[in-house]
Amino acid sequence: MRCAGSSGTDCRLAHSTFQKPNVTIHTRMRTRALWRVLFVLSALYFIARGPLRAIHDSGDFLVGFSAARCWLHGDNPYSPGDLAVNAQAAGLDVGAAYFAEHPSLYPPPGLAILSPLALLPWTLAKAIWIAALFALSWWSIATFAQMAKEWALPVACFLFIFAHLHTGISLGQPSVLVCGLIFLSLFTQQPYIAGLLLGLAVTLKPQLGIGFLLLAALQQQYRKLIAACALGL
């Protein structure tokens, strides 16, 4: 670019001013493209470390599944012997020693929530459960990332590689479902739907959800609180 009638310094300044916006735009485009690649890689990593590992694991869900079967059949859902009998009836090769090391700690209302899955064969119930954990986790990650606006891709990448999350999915851990329900209840605008989500979380894991019932009361979200308590009852 030539600068007619100007000094050499003025010409260089004009040239650098003209070039700077283009350099900034190109840098941003390259950075965004890099984050998109990292997003795809982290999502694949999340799938491999979470749902795919769950095919050969899901031990935490096994306890809840067996306890719900005990509840359905009138057996003691906290007895290792009864848990083993019901697990074996569902086609699982586990004994009482396993449940002595991994006891059932779910409250009876949580077993009622899990009971529809306990009516199914183990392989089908496990597939539905893992799919639910995966879908809810993905939904929560997308919701949280959108809140970060221009930082959406980095935030999503961080959450996808967060070990506690995909390890929880691989184990079939109900805490993953409960935390997802609590998160969504905080950002659901319809108070009754938010209350049902929170009530479901409290029913499954009271120790995780009870604080958010108190939060709803402190924020005077009474319709949400009523819906949550109604579901628990």
Coordinates of N, CA and C in Angstrom, one line a residue:
M1 N 0.9 -1.2 0.0 CA 0.0 0.0 0.0 C 0.9 1.2 0.0
R2 N 0.6 2.2 -0.9 CA 1.4 3.4 -1.0 C 0.6 4.6 -0.4
C3 N 1.3 5.5 0.2 CA 0.7 6.7 0.9 C 1.2 7.9 0.2
A4 N 0.5 8.4 -0.8 CA 0.9 9.6 -1.5 C 0.8 10.8 -0.7
G5 N 1.8 11.7 -0.7 CA 1.8 13.0 0.1 C 1.9 12.8 1.6
S6 N 2.4 11.7 2.0 CA 2.6 11.5 3.5 C 4.0 11.1 3.8
S7 N 4.4 11.3 5.0 CA 5.8 10.9 5.4 C 5.8 9.3 5.5
G8 N 7.0 8.8 5.6 CA 7.2 7.3 5.8 C 6.6 6.8 7.1
T9 N 6.7 7.6 8.2 CA 6.2 7.2 9.4 C 4.6 7.1 9.4
D10 N 4.0 8.2 8.8 CA 2.6 8.2 8.6 C 2.1 7.0 7.8
C11 N 2.9 6.6 6.8 CA 2.5 5.5 5.9 C 2.5 4.2 6.7
R12 N 3.6 4.0 7.5 CA 3.7 2.8 8.3 C 2.6 2.7 9.3
L13 N 2.2 3.8 9.9 CA 1.1 3.8 10.9 C -0.2 3.5 10.3
A14 N -0.4 4.0 9.1 CA -1.7 3.7 8.4 C -1.7 2.3 8.0
H15 N -0.6 1.7 7.6 CA -0.5 0.3 7.1 C -0.8 -0.6 8.3
S16 N -0.2 -0.3 9.5 CA -0.4 -1.2 10.7 C -1.8 -1.1 11.2
T17 N -2.4 0.1 11.1 CA -3.8 0.3 11.5 C -4.7 -0.5 10.6
F18 N -4.4 -0.5 9.3 CA -5.2 -1.3 8.4 C -5.1 -2.8 8.6
Q19 N -3.9 -3.2 8.9 CA -3.7 -4.7 9.1 C -4.2 -5.3 10.4
K20 N -4.2 -4.5 11.5 CA -4.4 -5.0 12.8 C -5.8 -5.7 12.9
P21 N -6.9 -5.1 12.4 CA -8.2 -5.7 12.6 C -8.2 -7.1 11.9
N22 N -7.6 -7.2 10.7 CA -7.6 -8.4 10.0 C -6.8 -9.5 10.7
V23 N -5.7 -9.1 11.4 CA -4.9 -10.1 12.2 C -5.7 -10.6 13.3
T24 N -6.4 -9.7 14.0 CA -7.3 -10.0 15.2 C -8.4 -11.0 14.8
I25 N -9.0 -10.7 13.6 CA -10.1 -11.6 13.2 C -9.6 -13.0 12.8
H26 N -8.4 -13.0 12.2 CA -7.9 -14.3 11.8 C -7.5 -15.1 13.1
T27 N -6.9 -14.4 14.0 CA -6.5 -15.1 15.3 C -7.7 -15.7 16.0
R28 N -8.8 -14.9 16.0 CA -10.0 -15.4 16.7 C -10.6 -16.6 15.9
M29 N -10.5 -16.5 14.6 CA -11.1 -17.7 13.8 C -10.2 -18.9 14.1
R30 N -8.9 -18.8 14.2 CA -8.1 -19.9 14.4 C -8.3 -20.5 15.8
T31 N -8.5 -19.6 16.8 CA -8.7 -20.0 18.2 C -10.1 -20.7 18.3
R32 N -11.1 -20.2 17.6 CA -12.4 -20.9 17.7 C -12.3 -22.2 17.0
A33 N -11.6 -22.3 15.9 CA -11.5 -23.6 15.2 C -10.8 -24.6 16.1
L34 N -9.8 -24.1 16.8 CA -9.0 -25.0 17.7 C -10.0 -25.5 18.8
W35 N -10.8 -24.6 19.4 CA -11.7 -25.0 20.5 C -12.8 -26.0 19.9
R36 N -13.2 -25.9 18.7 CA -14.1 -26.8 18.1 C -13.5 -28.2 18.0
V37 N -12.3 -28.3 17.6 CA -11.6 -29.6 17.5 C -11.5 -30.2 18.9
L38 N -11.1 -29.3 19.9 CA -11.0 -29.8 21.3 C -12.3 -30.3 21.8
F39 N -13.4 -29.6 21.4 CA -14.7 -29.9 21.9 C -15.1 -31.3 21.4
V40 N -14.8 -31.6 20.1 CA -15.1 -32.9 19.5 C -14.3 -34.0 20.2
L41 N -13.0 -33.7 20.4 CA -12.2 -34.7 21.1 C -12.6 -35.0 22.5
S42 N -12.9 -33.9 23.2 CA -13.3 -34.1 24.6 C -14.7 -34.8 24.7
A43 N -15.6 -34.5 23.8 CA -16.9 -35.2 23.8 C -16.7 -36.7 23.5
L44 N -15.8 -37.1 22.6 CA -15.5 -38.5 22.3 C -14.9 -39.1 23.5
Y45 N -14.0 -38.4 24.2 CA -13.4 -38.9 25.4 C -14.4 -39.2 26.5
F46 N -15.4 -38.2 26.6 CA -16.5 -38.4 27.6 C -17.3 -39.6 27.3
I47 N -17.6 -39.9 26.0 CA -18.4 -41.0 25.7 C -17.6 -42.3 26.0
A48 N -16.3 -42.3 25.6 CA -15.5 -43.5 25.8 C -15.3 -43.8 27.3
R49 N -15.1 -42.8 28.1 CA -14.8 -43.0 29.5 C -16.1 -43.2 30.3
G50 N -17.2 -42.8 29.8 CA -18.5 -42.8 30.5 C -19.4 -44.0 30.0
P51 N -20.3 -43.8 29.1 CA -21.2 -44.8 28.7 C -20.6 -46.1 28.2
L52 N -19.5 -46.0 27.4 CA -18.9 -47.2 26.9 C -18.3 -48.1 28.0
R53 N -17.6 -47.4 29.0 CA -17.1 -48.2 30.1 C -18.2 -48.8 31.0
A54 N -19.4 -48.1 31.0 CA -20.5 -48.6 31.8 C -21.0 -50.0 31.3
I55 N -20.7 -50.3 30.0 CA -21.2 -51.6 29.5 C -20.6 -52.8 30.3
H56 N -19.4 -52.6 30.8 CA -18.7 -53.6 31.6 C -18.7 -53.3 33.1
D57 N -19.4 -52.3 33.6 CA -19.3 -51.9 35.0 C -20.7 -51.7 35.5
S58 N -21.1 -50.5 35.9 CA -22.4 -50.2 36.4 C -22.7 -50.8 37.8
G59 N -21.6 -51.0 38.5 CA -21.8 -51.7 39.8 C -22.7 -51.0 40.8
D60 N -22.6 -49.6 40.8 CA -23.4 -48.9 41.7 C -24.9 -49.0 41.4
F61 N -25.3 -49.0 40.2 CA -26.7 -49.2 39.8 C -27.1 -50.6 40.1
L62 N -26.2 -51.6 40.1 CA -26.6 -53.0 40.5 C -27.2 -53.0 41.9
V63 N -26.7 -52.3 42.8 CA -27.2 -52.3 44.2 C -28.6 -51.7 44.2
G64 N -28.8 -50.6 43.6 CA -30.1 -50.0 43.6 C -31.1 -50.8 42.8
F65 N -30.7 -51.4 41.8 CA -31.6 -52.3 41.0 C -32.0 -53.5 41.8
S66 N -31.1 -54.1 42.5 CA -31.4 -55.3 43.3 C -32.3 -54.9 44.5
A67 N -32.0 -53.8 45.1 CA -32.8 -53.3 46.2 C -34.3 -53.0 45.8
A68 N -34.4 -52.4 44.6 CA -35.8 -52.1 44.1 C -36.5 -53.4 43.8
R69 N -35.8 -54.4 43.3 CA -36.5 -55.7 43.1 C -36.9 -56.3 44.5
C70 N -36.1 -56.2 45.5 CA -36.5 -56.6 46.8 C -37.7 -55.9 47.3
W71 N -37.8 -54.6 47.1 CA -38.9 -53.8 47.5 C -40.2 -54.3 46.8
L72 N -40.1 -54.6 45.5 CA -41.2 -55.1 44.7 C -41.7 -56.4 45.2
H73 N -40.8 -57.3 45.6 CA -41.2 -58.6 46.0 C -41.4 -58.8 47.5
G74 N -41.4 -57.7 48.2 CA -41.7 -57.8 49.6 C -40.5 -58.4 50.5
D75 N -39.3 -58.4 49.9 CA -38.1 -58.8 50.6 C -37.4 -57.6 51.3
N76 N -36.4 -57.9 52.1 CA -35.7 -56.8 52.8 C -34.7 -56.2 51.8
P77 N -34.8 -54.9 51.4 CA -33.9 -54.3 50.5 C -32.5 -54.0 51.1
Y78 N -32.4 -54.2 52.4 CA -31.1 -53.9 53.1 C -30.4 -55.2 53.6
S79 N -30.9 -56.4 53.2 CA -30.3 -57.6 53.6 C -29.4 -58.2 52.4
P80 N -28.2 -58.4 52.7 CA -27.3 -58.9 51.6 C -27.8 -60.2 51.0
G81 N -28.4 -61.1 51.8 CA -29.0 -62.4 51.3 C -30.1 -62.1 50.3
D82 N -31.1 -61.3 50.7 CA -32.2 -61.0 49.8 C -31.8 -60.2 48.6
L83 N -30.8 -59.3 48.7 CA -30.3 -58.6 47.5 C -29.7 -59.6 46.5
A84 N -28.9 -60.6 47.1 CA -28.3 -61.6 46.2 C -29.3 -62.4 45.5
V85 N -30.4 -62.9 46.2 CA -31.4 -63.7 45.6 C -32.1 -63.0 44.5
N86 N -32.4 -61.7 44.7 CA -33.1 -61.0 43.6 C -32.2 -60.6 42.5
A87 N -30.9 -60.4 42.8 CA -30.0 -60.2 41.7 C -29.8 -61.4 40.8
Q88 N -29.7 -62.6 41.5 CA -29.6 -63.8 40.7 C -30.8 -64.1 39.9
A89 N -32.0 -63.8 40.5 CA -33.2 -64.0 39.7 C -33.3 -63.2 38.4
A90 N -32.6 -62.0 38.5 CA -32.5 -61.1 37.3 C -31.4 -61.5 36.3
G91 N -30.7 -62.6 36.6 CA -29.7 -63.1 35.7 C -28.3 -62.7 36.0
L92 N -28.1 -62.1 37.3 CA -26.8 -61.6 37.6 C -26.0 -62.7 38.5
D93 N -24.7 -62.8 38.3 CA -23.9 -63.8 39.0 C -23.2 -63.1 40.2
V94 N -24.0 -62.7 41.2 CA -23.4 -62.1 42.4 C -24.0 -62.8 43.6
G95 N -23.1 -62.8 44.7 CA -23.6 -63.4 45.9 C -23.7 -62.4 47.0
A96 N -24.1 -62.9 48.2 CA -24.3 -62.1 49.3 C -23.1 -61.3 49.8
A97 N -21.9 -61.9 49.5 CA -20.7 -61.3 49.9 C -20.5 -59.9 49.2
Y98 N -20.9 -59.9 48.0 CA -20.8 -58.6 47.2 C -21.6 -57.5 47.9
F99 N -22.9 -57.9 48.3 CA -23.7 -56.9 48.9 C -23.4 -56.6 50.3
A100 N -22.6 -57.4 50.9 CA -22.1 -57.1 52.3 C -21.0 -56.0 52.2
E101 N -20.2 -56.1 51.1 CA -19.2 -55.0 50.8 C -19.8 -53.8 50.2
H102 N -21.0 -53.9 49.5 CA -21.6 -52.8 48.8 C -23.1 -52.8 49.3
P103 N -23.3 -52.3 50.5 CA -24.7 -52.4 51.0 C -25.6 -51.4 50.3
S104 N -26.9 -51.7 50.4 CA -27.9 -50.7 49.9 C -28.2 -49.7 50.9
L105 N -28.1 -48.4 50.5 CA -28.4 -47.3 51.4 C -29.5 -46.4 50.9
Y106 N -30.2 -46.8 49.9 CA -31.3 -46.0 49.4 C -32.5 -46.0 50.2
P107 N -33.1 -44.9 50.5 CA -34.4 -44.8 51.3 C -35.5 -45.5 50.5
P108 N -36.5 -46.0 51.2 CA -37.6 -46.6 50.5 C -38.3 -45.8 49.4
P109 N -38.5 -44.5 49.6 CA -39.1 -43.7 48.4 C -38.2 -43.8 47.2
G110 N -36.9 -43.8 47.4 CA -36.0 -44.0 46.2 C -36.2 -45.3 45.5
L111 N -36.4 -46.4 46.3 CA -36.7 -47.7 45.7 C -38.0 -47.7 44.9
A112 N -39.0 -46.9 45.4 CA -40.2 -46.8 44.6 C -40.0 -46.2 43.3
I113 N -39.1 -45.2 43.3 CA -38.8 -44.5 42.0 C -38.1 -45.4 41.0
L114 N -37.2 -46.3 41.6 CA -36.4 -47.2 40.7 C -37.2 -48.5 40.3
S115 N -38.3 -48.7 41.0 CA -39.0 -49.9 40.8 C -39.5 -50.2 39.3
P116 N -39.8 -49.2 38.5 CA -40.2 -49.6 37.1 C -39.0 -50.2 36.4
L117 N -37.8 -49.7 36.6 CA -36.6 -50.4 36.0 C -36.4 -51.8 36.6
A118 N -36.7 -52.0 37.8 CA -36.5 -53.3 38.4 C -37.4 -54.4 37.9
L119 N -38.5 -54.0 37.2 CA -39.4 -54.9 36.5 C -38.7 -55.5 35.2
L120 N -37.7 -54.8 34.7 CA -37.1 -55.2 33.4 C -35.9 -56.1 33.6
P121 N -35.5 -56.9 32.6 CA -34.3 -57.6 32.7 C -33.1 -56.7 33.0
W122 N -32.0 -57.2 33.6 CA -30.9 -56.4 34.0 C -30.3 -55.7 32.8
T123 N -30.0 -56.3 31.7 CA -29.4 -55.7 30.6 C -30.2 -54.5 30.0
L124 N -31.5 -54.7 29.9 CA -32.3 -53.6 29.4 C -32.4 -52.5 30.4
A125 N -32.6 -52.8 31.7 CA -32.6 -51.8 32.7 C -31.4 -51.0 32.8
K126 N -30.2 -51.7 32.7 CA -28.9 -51.0 32.8 C -28.8 -50.0 31.5
A127 N -29.2 -50.5 30.4 CA -29.1 -49.7 29.2 C -29.9 -48.4 29.3
I128 N -31.1 -48.5 29.8 CA -32.0 -47.4 30.0 C -31.4 -46.4 31.0
W129 N -30.9 -46.9 32.1 CA -30.3 -46.1 33.1 C -29.1 -45.3 32.7
I130 N -28.2 -46.0 32.0 CA -27.0 -45.3 31.5 C -27.4 -44.3 30.5
A131 N -28.3 -44.6 29.6 CA -28.8 -43.6 28.6 C -29.4 -42.4 29.3
A132 N -30.1 -42.6 30.4 CA -30.7 -41.5 31.1 C -29.6 -40.6 31.7
L133 N -28.6 -41.3 32.3 CA -27.4 -40.5 32.9 C -26.7 -39.7 31.9
F134 N -26.5 -40.4 30.7 CA -25.7 -39.7 29.6 C -26.5 -38.5 29.1
A135 N -27.8 -38.7 28.8 CA -28.6 -37.6 28.3 C -28.7 -36.4 29.2
L136 N -29.0 -36.7 30.5 CA -29.1 -35.7 31.5 C -27.8 -34.9 31.7
S137 N -26.7 -35.7 31.7 CA -25.4 -35.0 31.8 C -25.1 -34.1 30.6
W138 N -25.4 -34.6 29.4 CA -25.2 -33.8 28.2 C -26.0 -32.6 28.2
W139 N -27.3 -32.7 28.6 CA -28.2 -31.6 28.7 C -27.7 -30.5 29.7
S140 N -27.2 -31.0 30.9 CA -26.7 -30.1 31.9 C -25.4 -29.4 31.4
I141 N -24.5 -30.1 30.7 CA -23.3 -29.5 30.2 C -23.7 -28.4 29.2
A142 N -24.6 -28.7 28.3 CA -25.0 -27.7 27.3 C -25.7 -26.5 27.9
T143 N -26.5 -26.7 28.9 CA -27.1 -25.6 29.6 C -26.1 -24.7 30.3
F144 N -25.2 -25.3 31.0 CA -24.1 -24.6 31.7 C -23.2 -23.9 30.8
A145 N -22.8 -24.5 29.7 CA -21.9 -23.9 28.7 C -22.6 -22.7 28.0
Q146 N -23.9 -22.7 27.7 CA -24.6 -21.6 27.1 C -24.6 -20.4 28.1
M147 N -24.6 -20.6 29.4 CA -24.5 -19.5 30.3 C -23.2 -18.8 30.2
A148 N -22.1 -19.5 29.8 CA -20.8 -18.9 29.7 C -20.6 -18.1 28.5
K149 N -21.6 -18.1 27.6 CA -21.6 -17.2 26.3 C -20.3 -17.5 25.5
E150 N -19.4 -16.5 25.4 CA -18.3 -16.6 24.5 C -17.3 -17.7 25.0
W151 N -17.4 -18.1 26.3 CA -16.6 -19.1 26.8 C -17.3 -20.5 26.8
A152 N -18.3 -20.6 26.0 CA -19.1 -21.9 26.0 C -18.3 -23.1 25.6
L153 N -17.5 -23.0 24.6 CA -16.7 -24.2 24.1 C -15.6 -24.6 25.2
P154 N -14.8 -23.6 25.7 CA -13.9 -24.1 26.8 C -14.6 -24.7 28.0
V155 N -15.7 -24.1 28.4 CA -16.4 -24.6 29.6 C -16.9 -26.1 29.3
A156 N -17.5 -26.3 28.1 CA -18.0 -27.6 27.7 C -16.8 -28.6 27.7
C157 N -15.7 -28.2 27.1 CA -14.5 -29.1 27.1 C -14.1 -29.5 28.5
F158 N -14.0 -28.5 29.4 CA -13.7 -28.8 30.8 C -14.6 -29.8 31.4
L159 N -15.9 -29.6 31.2 CA -16.9 -30.5 31.8 C -16.9 -31.9 31.2
F160 N -16.6 -32.0 29.9 CA -16.5 -33.3 29.3 C -15.3 -34.1 29.8
I161 N -14.2 -33.5 30.2 CA -13.1 -34.2 30.6 C -13.0 -34.3 32.1
F162 N -14.0 -33.8 32.8 CA -14.1 -33.9 34.3 C -14.3 -35.3 34.7
A163 N -13.3 -35.9 35.4 CA -13.2 -37.3 35.6 C -14.4 -37.8 36.5
H164 N -14.8 -37.0 37.5 CA -15.8 -37.5 38.4 C -17.1 -37.7 37.7
L165 N -17.4 -36.9 36.6 CA -18.6 -37.0 35.9 C -18.7 -38.3 35.1
H166 N -17.7 -38.5 34.2 CA -17.8 -39.7 33.3 C -17.5 -41.0 34.1
T167 N -16.7 -40.9 35.2 CA -16.5 -42.1 36.0 C -17.8 -42.5 36.7
G168 N -18.6 -41.4 37.2 CA -19.9 -41.7 37.8 C -20.8 -42.4 36.8
I169 N -20.8 -41.9 35.6 CA -21.7 -42.6 34.5 C -21.3 -44.0 34.3
S170 N -20.0 -44.3 34.3 CA -19.5 -45.6 34.0 C -19.9 -46.6 35.1
L171 N -20.0 -46.0 36.3 CA -20.4 -46.9 37.5 C -21.9 -46.9 37.6
G172 N -22.7 -46.2 36.8 CA -24.1 -46.1 37.0 C -24.5 -45.4 38.3
Q173 N -23.7 -44.5 38.7 CA -23.9 -43.8 40.0 C -25.1 -42.9 40.0
P174 N -26.1 -43.2 40.9 CA -27.3 -42.3 41.0 C -27.0 -40.9 41.3
S175 N -25.9 -40.6 41.9 CA -25.5 -39.2 42.2 C -25.4 -38.4 41.0
V176 N -25.0 -39.0 39.9 CA -25.0 -38.2 38.6 C -26.4 -37.8 38.2
L177 N -27.3 -38.7 38.3 CA -28.7 -38.3 38.0 C -29.2 -37.2 38.9
V178 N -28.9 -37.4 40.2 CA -29.4 -36.5 41.2 C -28.8 -35.1 41.0
C179 N -27.5 -35.0 40.8 CA -26.9 -33.7 40.6 C -27.4 -33.0 39.3
G180 N -27.7 -33.8 38.3 CA -28.3 -33.3 37.1 C -29.7 -32.7 37.3
L181 N -30.5 -33.4 38.1 CA -31.8 -33.0 38.4 C -31.8 -31.7 39.2
I182 N -30.9 -31.6 40.2 CA -30.8 -30.4 41.0 C -30.4 -29.2 40.1
F183 N -29.4 -29.4 39.3 CA -28.9 -28.4 38.4 C -30.1 -27.8 37.5
L184 N -30.8 -28.8 36.9 CA -31.9 -28.3 36.0 C -33.0 -27.7 36.8
S185 N -33.2 -28.1 38.0 CA -34.3 -27.5 38.8 C -34.0 -26.0 39.1
L186 N -32.7 -25.7 39.2 CA -32.3 -24.3 39.5 C -32.5 -23.4 38.3
F187 N -32.5 -23.9 37.1 CA -32.6 -23.1 35.9 C -33.8 -23.4 35.0
T188 N -34.8 -24.1 35.6 CA -36.1 -24.3 35.0 C -37.0 -23.2 35.4
Q189 N -37.6 -22.4 34.5 CA -38.4 -21.3 34.8 C -39.8 -21.7 35.4
Q190 N -40.3 -22.8 34.9 CA -41.7 -23.2 35.4 C -41.5 -23.7 36.8
P191 N -42.1 -23.1 37.8 CA -41.9 -23.5 39.2 C -42.3 -24.9 39.5
Y192 N -43.4 -25.4 39.0 CA -43.9 -26.7 39.3 C -43.0 -27.8 38.7
I193 N -42.6 -27.6 37.5 CA -41.6 -28.5 36.8 C -40.3 -28.6 37.6
A194 N -39.8 -27.4 38.0 CA -38.6 -27.3 38.8 C -38.7 -28.0 40.1
G195 N -39.9 -27.9 40.7 CA -40.2 -28.6 42.0 C -40.2 -30.1 41.8
L196 N -40.8 -30.6 40.7 CA -40.8 -32.0 40.5 C -39.4 -32.6 40.3
L197 N -38.6 -31.8 39.5 CA -37.2 -32.3 39.3 C -36.5 -32.3 40.7
L198 N -36.6 -31.3 41.5 CA -36.0 -31.2 42.8 C -36.5 -32.3 43.7
G199 N -37.8 -32.5 43.7 CA -38.4 -33.6 44.5 C -37.9 -35.0 44.2
L200 N -37.8 -35.2 42.9 CA -37.2 -36.5 42.4 C -35.8 -36.7 42.9
A201 N -35.0 -35.6 42.9 CA -33.6 -35.7 43.4 C -33.6 -36.0 44.9
V202 N -34.4 -35.3 45.6 CA -34.4 -35.5 47.1 C -34.9 -36.9 47.4
T203 N -35.9 -37.4 46.7 CA -36.4 -38.8 46.9 C -35.3 -39.8 46.7
L204 N -34.4 -39.6 45.7 CA -33.3 -40.6 45.5 C -32.2 -40.4 46.4
K205 N -31.8 -39.1 46.7 CA -30.6 -38.9 47.5 C -30.9 -37.7 48.4
P206 N -31.6 -37.9 49.5 CA -31.9 -36.8 50.4 C -30.7 -36.0 50.9
Q207 N -29.6 -36.6 51.1 CA -28.4 -35.9 51.6 C -27.9 -34.9 50.6
L208 N -28.2 -35.1 49.3 CA -27.7 -34.2 48.3 C -28.7 -33.1 48.0
G209 N -30.0 -33.4 48.1 CA -31.0 -32.5 47.7 C -31.7 -31.6 48.8
I210 N -31.5 -32.0 50.1 CA -32.3 -31.4 51.1 C -31.9 -29.9 51.2
G211 N -30.6 -29.6 51.0 CA -30.1 -28.2 51.1 C -30.8 -27.3 50.1
F212 N -31.2 -27.9 48.9 CA -31.8 -27.1 47.9 C -33.3 -26.9 48.1
L213 N -33.9 -27.7 49.0 CA -35.2 -27.5 49.5 C -35.2 -26.2 50.4
L214 N -34.2 -26.2 51.2 CA -34.0 -25.0 52.1 C -33.8 -23.8 51.3
L215 N -33.0 -23.9 50.3 CA -32.7 -22.7 49.4 C -34.0 -22.2 48.8
A216 N -34.8 -23.1 48.3 CA -36.1 -22.7 47.7 C -37.0 -22.0 48.7
A217 N -36.9 -22.5 50.0 CA -37.7 -21.8 51.0 C -37.2 -20.4 51.3
L218 N -35.8 -20.3 51.4 CA -35.2 -19.0 51.7 C -35.5 -18.0 50.6
Q219 N -35.6 -18.5 49.3 CA -35.8 -17.6 48.2 C -37.3 -17.4 47.9
Q220 N -38.1 -17.9 48.9 CA -39.6 -17.8 48.8 C -40.2 -18.4 47.5
Q221 N -39.6 -19.5 47.0 CA -40.1 -20.1 45.8 C -41.1 -21.2 46.3
Y222 N -42.2 -20.8 46.8 CA -43.1 -21.7 47.5 C -43.8 -22.7 46.6
R223 N -44.1 -22.3 45.3 CA -44.7 -23.3 44.4 C -43.7 -24.4 44.1
K224 N -42.5 -24.0 43.9 CA -41.4 -25.0 43.7 C -41.3 -26.0 44.9
L225 N -41.3 -25.4 46.1 CA -41.2 -26.2 47.3 C -42.4 -27.1 47.5
I226 N -43.6 -26.6 47.2 CA -44.8 -27.5 47.3 C -44.7 -28.6 46.4
A227 N -44.3 -28.4 45.1 CA -44.2 -29.5 44.1 C -43.2 -30.5 44.5
A228 N -42.1 -30.1 45.1 CA -41.0 -31.0 45.5 C -41.5 -31.9 46.6
C229 N -42.1 -31.2 47.6 CA -42.6 -32.0 48.8 C -43.7 -32.9 48.4
A230 N -44.6 -32.5 47.5 CA -45.7 -33.4 47.1 C -45.2 -34.6 46.4
L231 N -44.2 -34.5 45.6 CA -43.6 -35.7 44.9 C -43.0 -36.6 45.9
G232 N -42.3 -36.0 46.9 CA -41.7 -36.9 48.0 C -42.7 -37.6 48.8
L233 N -43.8 -36.9 49.0 CA -44.9 -37.6 49.8 C -45.6 -38.7 49.0

